[in-house]
Structure formats: structure tokens, C-alpha cells
Amino acid sequence: MPERFTPDSVVAGLRPIAAAAMSLPHEQAYRSFYRLDKLAARQVRLGFFDAAGYRIAAQVWWPQAPKATLVLLHGYYDHLALYRHVIEWALSMDFAVFAFDLPGHGLSSGARASIGDFAEYQIVLKAALAQVGQLDLPQPWHLFGQSTGGAIVVDYLLTGNPGPEIGQSILFSPLVRPRAWGWSKLSYHLLKPFVRKISRRFTENSHDTEFIDFLHHHDSLQPQCLPTAWVGSLARWVLHIEMAPPSPRSPLIIQGESDMTVDWRHNLQVLKEKFKAPKILLLPEARHHMANESQLYRDQYFAFLTEQMRK
């Protein structure tokens, strides 16, 4: 019988990403469960690296003849295994892909869906880029971020002094501040003395009903609570980003106008002020989880990205 996927078995078997060349049965079960085994890659590697006091799970895919690399950062509550569509597109562009689970997410260590300070995300991203270099993945290194992953990329571009090895940046539904941020901050200050976490409220943040059903009912790596510590860290980070100096870079931004998770109008205005003429694709009916929107929207934004990345 094939190996059954359990998160603990995969975590227990993780080896340093630089030495994780052989695929073990529990890793194969993990890939099969998330349909990552369908990706057309010449080589795949699953392992870990250490950063900021966390053990970070990472995965790498090589196409037949890689000519660049996509470094993938997932969104809040997510993990890298949910990004099959983006990885598939990147491989079709002959990009190697380096993806990792953020602290407290997926197979990485840390309190679930929490962080002490958003600065820790920057330490993890820089450590990930160091791993990309050690693996000798081809430059340029393009950055991809969905929602909170997009926030981490934005922070890095504005404050991290990225070098010439960094290519284009792709932001899906990027977080600067969430929807109804004023009420969220008030709730945080009222609850903070009494509550450390609140139950997560699942939403239909995509038109892909199969994805929504899987996320809500079948994905064992989904956090079930929102820690108040994460909200406090976000509040400090919003001020940090709003005060950051502008960047000459021009990221590609994909945003749905039916996004009920982030305050997208405010966020786009901030990003227009922080970056030099970012190229923005607005999709009127698309929701927040752009990486797993329905085929209709994926076709539109992948066509846009392919055109932009081939310039």
C-alpha cells in the first residue's frame, strides 16, 4: 500500500535542503496528497534550513533547463503545497522554484500562524535567499508573494537592500493593511489583556469551489486560530512600511476587486507611492486567494505575467 500522508511523519524525516536529494516514501505521499507529483520537474527536493530560531521547511523544483529562479512566499494560514498552479507556471517559464513554509505554517516550526515580530520574516527570507545561492540556482532570482508573502517581499524591496541578483517581483493581493483595519486594531487592544487567540473564521476567498472545499475540510495543515500576537506584530509592521523610503523597482501586482480580505484600494495607493510605476492588473470579480482562483482568472493573470516576464 502507498505511504499515508501525515504532517508529523514528513517533518520527522526532513533533512537539510542542501543534502535532501533522495525522495522518501512519506515525502512522496505528501506530494501526492497536494498533487505536487503532477508537476513536470526534472528534479525535486524537500528539506529544511534554520533561520531566526525556526526550522523552515523548503522545497525546490528544477525544470529541464532552468534560466532563472522564482522564490515563492505563501500567504497567511497557507503553506507552499497549496501553490501548485504558480509552480506549474514558473516551471513552464523555465524557472527553478524555491518555496518555503513561513514560521508557524505548514511543515515549519513555530507557534501556529503566529510571529513575534514581522522582522523575523525578513531574517527567514534572507536565509532562504542564502540557500538559493548555496544550491546554485540560476539568476535572476524573481520574488513571488501572495498576501502576507507579498508584504514580506514589499518589506524586503523597501528596506532589505536587494542586490542585482534580484529580478522581478510578483505580488498577488499584497497585504499592507487588512480590510476593516480600524476595527481590527480596536478589537486587538480590547482583547489583548484577556485573549491570546480567537477561533479562525474560514471564508470563501476564491471562486474555485474545489479549492475552498479542500481548504475548509481536508487540509490538515490549516491553522484553526488567529493569535492576537500576530495582529499586534502586523500593527507595528504597517507603521514600519508606511514610513519606509520609496524604491526605484517596479513590481507586478495582481489584484482582485472582489477581495474582502485586504484593504486593496488603500494598499494599491501605498504601493504606487512606494514603487516606481508598478504594473497592476485588476480583475473585477476575483477574490483574495489569487493563487488559487478559478481557471478563468488564472488564465488572465498568467497570460499577463508571461508577457511581462518575457520582456
GROMACS .gro file of C-alpha atoms in nm:
model
  311
    1MET     CA    1   0.000   0.000   0.000
    2PRO     CA    2   0.122   0.358  -0.066
    3GLU     CA    3   0.252   0.557   0.229
    4ARG     CA    4  -0.019   0.766   0.401
    5PHE     CA    5   0.049   1.137   0.437
    6THR     CA    6   0.077   1.266   0.793
    7PRO     CA    7   0.244   1.600   0.869
    8ASP     CA    8   0.442   1.459   1.162
    9SER     CA    9   0.599   1.185   0.951
   10VAL     CA   10   0.712   1.436   0.688
   11VAL     CA   11   0.855   1.676   0.948
   12ALA     CA   12   1.038   1.394   1.127
   13GLY     CA   13   1.208   1.290   0.805
   14LEU     CA   14   1.320   1.632   0.684
   15ARG     CA   15   1.690   1.668   0.610
   16PRO     CA   16   1.892   1.983   0.535
   17ILE     CA   17   1.775   2.111   0.196
   18ALA     CA   18   2.131   2.107   0.062
   19ALA     CA   19   2.153   1.731   0.125
   20ALA     CA   20   1.794   1.621   0.061
   21ALA     CA   21   1.844   1.474  -0.284
   22MET     CA   22   1.659   1.144  -0.239
   23SER     CA   23   1.279   1.139  -0.213
   24LEU     CA   24   1.148   0.924   0.075
   25PRO     CA   25   0.809   0.745   0.082
   26HIS     CA   26   0.647   0.990   0.325
   27GLU     CA   27   0.760   1.281   0.105
   28GLN     CA   28   0.605   1.113  -0.196
   29ALA     CA   29   0.278   1.073  -0.003
   30TYR     CA   30   0.287   1.444   0.086
   31ARG     CA   31   0.340   1.545  -0.277
   32SER     CA   32   0.068   1.309  -0.395
   33PHE     CA   33  -0.182   1.443  -0.139
   34TYR     CA   34  -0.131   1.801  -0.263
   35ARG     CA   35  -0.096   1.692  -0.628
   36LEU     CA   36   0.256   1.826  -0.646
   37ASP     CA   37   0.360   1.495  -0.801
   38LYS     CA   38   0.190   1.607  -1.124
   39LEU     CA   39   0.438   1.890  -1.177
   40ALA     CA   40   0.674   1.844  -1.470
   41ALA     CA   41   1.010   1.888  -1.299
   42ARG     CA   42   1.343   1.726  -1.376
   43GLN     CA   43   1.436   1.717  -1.007
   44VAL     CA   44   1.256   1.787  -0.678
   45ARG     CA   45   1.399   1.831  -0.332
   46LEU     CA   46   1.226   1.866   0.009
   47GLY     CA   47   1.418   1.959   0.322
   48PHE     CA   48   1.477   2.233   0.576
   49PHE     CA   49   1.703   2.521   0.673
   50ASP     CA   50   1.732   2.702   1.005
   51ALA     CA   51   1.659   3.074   1.045
   52ALA     CA   52   1.553   3.311   1.324
   53GLY     CA   53   1.521   3.021   1.568
   54TYR     CA   54   1.286   2.826   1.338
   55ARG     CA   55   1.327   2.509   1.135
   56ILE     CA   56   1.194   2.614   0.796
   57ALA     CA   57   1.059   2.352   0.555
   58ALA     CA   58   1.155   2.420   0.193
   59GLN     CA   59   1.109   2.260  -0.144
   60VAL     CA   60   1.289   2.307  -0.475
   61TRP     CA   61   1.186   2.220  -0.830
   62TRP     CA   62   1.421   2.222  -1.131
   63PRO     CA   63   1.291   2.233  -1.490
   64GLN     CA   64   1.490   2.070  -1.769
   65ALA     CA   65   1.696   2.380  -1.847
   66PRO     CA   66   1.650   2.645  -1.575
   67LYS     CA   67   1.729   3.001  -1.680
   68ALA     CA   68   1.609   3.188  -1.368
   69THR     CA   69   1.459   3.115  -1.025
   70LEU     CA   70   1.126   3.201  -0.863
   71VAL     CA   71   1.138   3.234  -0.482
   72LEU     CA   72   0.784   3.174  -0.358
   73LEU     CA   73   0.633   3.314  -0.036
   74HIS     CA   74   0.283   3.199   0.055
   75GLY     CA   75   0.005   3.384   0.235
   76TYR     CA   76  -0.114   3.383   0.595
   77TYR     CA   77  -0.269   3.049   0.706
   78ASP     CA   78  -0.126   2.893   0.386
   79HIS     CA   79   0.172   2.671   0.307
   80LEU     CA   80   0.381   2.609  -0.002
   81ALA     CA   81   0.196   2.293  -0.108
   82LEU     CA   82  -0.112   2.498  -0.199
   83TYR     CA   83   0.075   2.683  -0.476
   84ARG     CA   84   0.072   2.416  -0.745
   85HIS     CA   85  -0.063   2.648  -1.017
   86VAL     CA   86   0.206   2.911  -0.963
   87ILE     CA   87   0.482   2.649  -0.951
   88GLU     CA   88   0.350   2.488  -1.270
   89TRP     CA   89   0.354   2.826  -1.449
   90ALA     CA   90   0.706   2.902  -1.326
   91LEU     CA   91   0.836   2.566  -1.450
   92SER     CA   92   0.675   2.632  -1.789
   93MET     CA   93   0.879   2.955  -1.797
   94ASP     CA   94   1.196   2.750  -1.731
   95PHE     CA   95   1.229   2.894  -1.381
   96ALA     CA   96   1.358   2.682  -1.097
   97VAL     CA   97   1.132   2.727  -0.794
   98PHE     CA   98   1.240   2.763  -0.432
   99ALA     CA   99   0.942   2.770  -0.193
  100PHE     CA  100   0.928   2.755   0.185
  101ASP     CA  101   0.673   2.746   0.466
  102LEU     CA  102   0.674   3.057   0.682
  103PRO     CA  103   0.730   3.016   1.058
  104GLY     CA  104   0.421   2.870   1.222
  105HIS     CA  105   0.285   2.744   0.889
  106GLY     CA  106   0.284   2.416   0.701
  107LEU     CA  107   0.576   2.192   0.793
  108SER     CA  108   0.785   2.470   0.953
  109SER     CA  109   0.828   2.506   1.329
  110GLY     CA  110   0.683   2.785   1.542
  111ALA     CA  111   0.355   2.868   1.714
  112ARG     CA  112   0.080   2.812   1.460
  113ALA     CA  113   0.005   3.120   1.247
  114SER     CA  114   0.195   3.347   1.484
  115ILE     CA  115   0.509   3.558   1.479
  116GLY     CA  116   0.686   3.765   1.744
  117ASP     CA  117   0.771   4.043   1.502
  118PHE     CA  118   0.745   4.082   1.124
  119ALA     CA  119   1.122   4.147   1.124
  120GLU     CA  120   1.160   3.770   1.175
  121TYR     CA  121   1.009   3.717   0.830
  122GLN     CA  122   1.292   3.925   0.683
  123ILE     CA  123   1.552   3.710   0.857
  124VAL     CA  124   1.387   3.398   0.717
  125LEU     CA  125   1.365   3.542   0.365
  126LYS     CA  126   1.733   3.642   0.366
  127ALA     CA  127   1.825   3.294   0.492
  128ALA     CA  128   1.615   3.145   0.212
  129LEU     CA  129   1.799   3.356  -0.044
  130ALA     CA  130   2.127   3.232   0.103
  131GLN     CA  131   2.003   2.876   0.046
  132VAL     CA  132   1.912   2.964  -0.312
  133GLY     CA  133   2.272   3.076  -0.358
  134GLN     CA  134   2.416   2.764  -0.197
  135LEU     CA  135   2.205   2.548  -0.428
  136ASP     CA  136   2.347   2.745  -0.721
  137LEU     CA  137   2.002   2.820  -0.858
  138PRO     CA  138   2.023   3.042  -1.165
  139GLN     CA  139   1.992   3.420  -1.151
  140PRO     CA  140   1.796   3.638  -1.173
  141TRP     CA  141   1.603   3.541  -0.863
  142HIS     CA  142   1.244   3.658  -0.908
  143LEU     CA  143   1.032   3.704  -0.596
  144PHE     CA  144   0.669   3.597  -0.565
  145GLY     CA  145   0.442   3.674  -0.271
  146GLN     CA  146   0.072   3.619  -0.206
  147SER     CA  147  -0.092   3.843   0.058
  148THR     CA  148   0.133   3.823   0.367
  149GLY     CA  149   0.401   3.674   0.143
  150GLY     CA  150   0.360   3.986  -0.068
  151ALA     CA  151   0.401   4.201   0.242
  152ILE     CA  152   0.731   4.027   0.316
  153VAL     CA  153   0.851   4.090  -0.040
  154VAL     CA  154   0.744   4.456  -0.019
  155ASP     CA  155   0.936   4.497   0.308
  156TYR     CA  156   1.245   4.338   0.156
  157LEU     CA  157   1.233   4.560  -0.153
  158LEU     CA  158   1.191   4.876   0.056
  159THR     CA  159   1.426   4.804   0.346
  160GLY     CA  160   1.635   4.494   0.265
  161ASN     CA  161   1.880   4.645   0.016
  162PRO     CA  162   1.823   4.380  -0.255
  163GLY     CA  163   2.121   4.322  -0.483
  164PRO     CA  164   2.147   4.282  -0.862
  165GLU     CA  165   2.069   3.910  -0.833
  166ILE     CA  166   1.706   4.000  -0.752
  167GLY     CA  167   1.497   4.018  -1.068
  168GLN     CA  168   1.126   4.096  -1.093
  169SER     CA  169   0.878   4.085  -0.803
  170ILE     CA  170   0.525   3.948  -0.841
  171LEU     CA  171   0.268   4.045  -0.579
  172PHE     CA  172  -0.069   3.867  -0.556
  173SER     CA  173  -0.329   4.050  -0.342
  174PRO     CA  174  -0.046   4.210  -0.142
  175LEU     CA  175  -0.107   4.293   0.222
  176VAL     CA  176  -0.032   4.640   0.352
  177ARG     CA  177  -0.326   4.650   0.585
  178PRO     CA  178  -0.629   4.420   0.607
  179ARG     CA  179  -0.987   4.516   0.538
  180ALA     CA  180  -1.162   4.700   0.825
  181TRP     CA  181  -0.823   4.770   0.980
  182GLY     CA  182  -0.952   5.032   1.223
  183TRP     CA  183  -1.197   4.786   1.378
  184SER     CA  184  -0.932   4.511   1.381
  185LYS     CA  185  -0.690   4.733   1.577
  186LEU     CA  186  -0.960   4.831   1.826
  187SER     CA  187  -1.058   4.467   1.876
  188TYR     CA  188  -0.692   4.374   1.927
  189HIS     CA  189  -0.640   4.634   2.201
  190LEU     CA  190  -0.963   4.532   2.375
  191LEU     CA  191  -0.890   4.158   2.359
  192LYS     CA  192  -0.514   4.160   2.415
  193PRO     CA  193  -0.527   4.160   2.800
  194PHE     CA  194  -0.767   3.865   2.806
  195VAL     CA  195  -0.729   3.652   2.493
  196ARG     CA  196  -0.423   3.501   2.323
  197LYS     CA  197  -0.608   3.364   2.022
  198ILE     CA  198  -0.950   3.355   1.865
  199SER     CA  199  -1.109   3.085   1.651
  200ARG     CA  200  -1.043   3.122   1.282
  201ARG     CA  201  -1.333   3.214   1.058
  202PHE     CA  202  -1.299   3.044   0.720
  203THR     CA  203  -1.415   3.249   0.422
  204GLU     CA  204  -1.483   3.180   0.055
  205ASN     CA  205  -1.188   3.377  -0.076
  206SER     CA  206  -1.180   3.211  -0.421
  207HIS     CA  207  -1.429   3.114  -0.692
  208ASP     CA  208  -1.264   2.771  -0.713
  209THR     CA  209  -1.514   2.564  -0.514
  210GLU     CA  210  -1.293   2.253  -0.518
  211PHE     CA  211  -1.010   2.451  -0.358
  212ILE     CA  212  -1.241   2.603  -0.096
  213ASP     CA  213  -1.379   2.261  -0.001
  214PHE     CA  214  -1.029   2.116   0.029
  215LEU     CA  215  -0.907   2.410   0.237
  216HIS     CA  216  -1.202   2.407   0.476
  217HIS     CA  217  -1.246   2.031   0.520
  218HIS     CA  218  -0.943   1.828   0.411
  219ASP     CA  219  -0.617   2.019   0.459
  220SER     CA  220  -0.463   1.907   0.788
  221LEU     CA  221  -0.202   2.184   0.770
  222GLN     CA  222  -0.458   2.463   0.810
  223PRO     CA  223  -0.426   2.663   1.137
  224GLN     CA  224  -0.752   2.686   1.330
  225CYS     CA  225  -0.689   3.003   1.532
  226LEU     CA  226  -0.584   3.365   1.486
  227PRO     CA  227  -0.323   3.454   1.753
  228THR     CA  228  -0.355   3.809   1.885
  229ALA     CA  229   0.027   3.826   1.885
  230TRP     CA  230   0.024   3.815   1.504
  231VAL     CA  231  -0.223   4.105   1.487
  232GLY     CA  232  -0.001   4.310   1.719
  233SER     CA  233   0.302   4.233   1.503
  234LEU     CA  234   0.107   4.339   1.193
  235ALA     CA  235   0.010   4.670   1.355
  236ARG     CA  236   0.375   4.753   1.419
  237TRP     CA  237   0.471   4.645   1.068
  238VAL     CA  238   0.209   4.867   0.899
  239LEU     CA  239   0.370   5.173   1.058
  240HIS     CA  240   0.715   5.045   0.956
  241ILE     CA  241   0.611   5.014   0.590
  242GLU     CA  242   0.429   5.345   0.575
  243MET     CA  243   0.747   5.520   0.694
  244ALA     CA  244   0.984   5.327   0.464
  245PRO     CA  245   1.162   5.519   0.186
  246PRO     CA  246   1.047   5.458  -0.173
  247SER     CA  247   1.213   5.211  -0.411
  248PRO     CA  248   1.302   5.251  -0.781
  249ARG     CA  249   1.174   4.899  -0.851
  250SER     CA  250   0.853   4.832  -1.047
  251PRO     CA  251   0.679   4.516  -0.920
  252LEU     CA  252   0.398   4.335  -1.099
  253ILE     CA  253   0.077   4.343  -0.895
  254ILE     CA  254  -0.227   4.120  -0.947
  255GLN     CA  255  -0.534   4.233  -0.752
  256GLY     CA  256  -0.896   4.120  -0.743
  257GLU     CA  257  -1.159   4.388  -0.697
  258SER     CA  258  -1.382   4.149  -0.501
  259ASP     CA  259  -1.111   4.093  -0.240
  260MET     CA  260  -1.274   4.102   0.105
  261THR     CA  261  -0.956   4.019   0.300
  262VAL     CA  262  -0.724   4.316   0.243
  263ASP     CA  263  -0.798   4.687   0.205
  264TRP     CA  264  -0.686   4.667  -0.156
  265ARG     CA  265  -0.768   5.023  -0.262
  266HIS     CA  266  -0.560   5.167   0.021
  267ASN     CA  267  -0.287   4.909  -0.037
  268LEU     CA  268  -0.252   4.989  -0.406
  269GLN     CA  269  -0.228   5.359  -0.330
  270VAL     CA  270   0.053   5.294  -0.082
  271LEU     CA  271   0.235   5.069  -0.330
  272LYS     CA  272   0.204   5.329  -0.607
  273GLU     CA  273   0.373   5.578  -0.374
  274LYS     CA  274   0.646   5.335  -0.265
  275PHE     CA  275   0.741   5.196  -0.606
  276LYS     CA  276   0.820   5.344  -0.946
  277ALA     CA  277   0.523   5.284  -1.178
  278PRO     CA  278   0.426   4.932  -1.065
  279LYS     CA  279   0.240   4.739  -1.334
  280ILE     CA  280  -0.104   4.649  -1.197
  281LEU     CA  281  -0.357   4.400  -1.334
  282LEU     CA  282  -0.703   4.445  -1.180
  283LEU     CA  283  -0.952   4.159  -1.212
  284PRO     CA  284  -1.300   4.292  -1.130
  285GLU     CA  285  -1.465   3.980  -0.985
  286ALA     CA  286  -1.160   3.797  -0.849
  287ARG     CA  287  -1.131   3.736  -0.475
  288HIS     CA  288  -0.836   3.731  -0.236
  289HIS     CA  289  -0.667   3.393  -0.284
  290MET     CA  290  -0.544   3.481  -0.630
  291ALA     CA  291  -0.300   3.188  -0.649
  292ASN     CA  292  -0.599   2.954  -0.625
  293GLU     CA  293  -0.865   3.149  -0.808
  294SER     CA  294  -1.073   2.972  -1.074
  295GLN     CA  295  -0.929   2.887  -1.416
  296LEU     CA  296  -1.089   3.195  -1.573
  297TYR     CA  297  -0.877   3.431  -1.362
  298ARG     CA  298  -0.565   3.215  -1.368
  299ASP     CA  299  -0.566   3.223  -1.747
  300GLN     CA  300  -0.585   3.603  -1.745
  301TYR     CA  301  -0.311   3.674  -1.493
  302PHE     CA  302  -0.071   3.405  -1.616
  303ALA     CA  303  -0.102   3.549  -1.968
  304PHE     CA  304  -0.020   3.893  -1.824
  305LEU     CA  305   0.274   3.759  -1.622
  306THR     CA  306   0.413   3.562  -1.914
  307GLU     CA  307   0.408   3.872  -2.134
  308GLN     CA  308   0.569   4.088  -1.867
  309MET     CA  309   0.837   3.836  -1.769
  310ARG     CA  310   0.944   3.781  -2.130
  311LYS     CA  311   1.012   4.149  -2.194
   0.00000   0.00000   0.00000
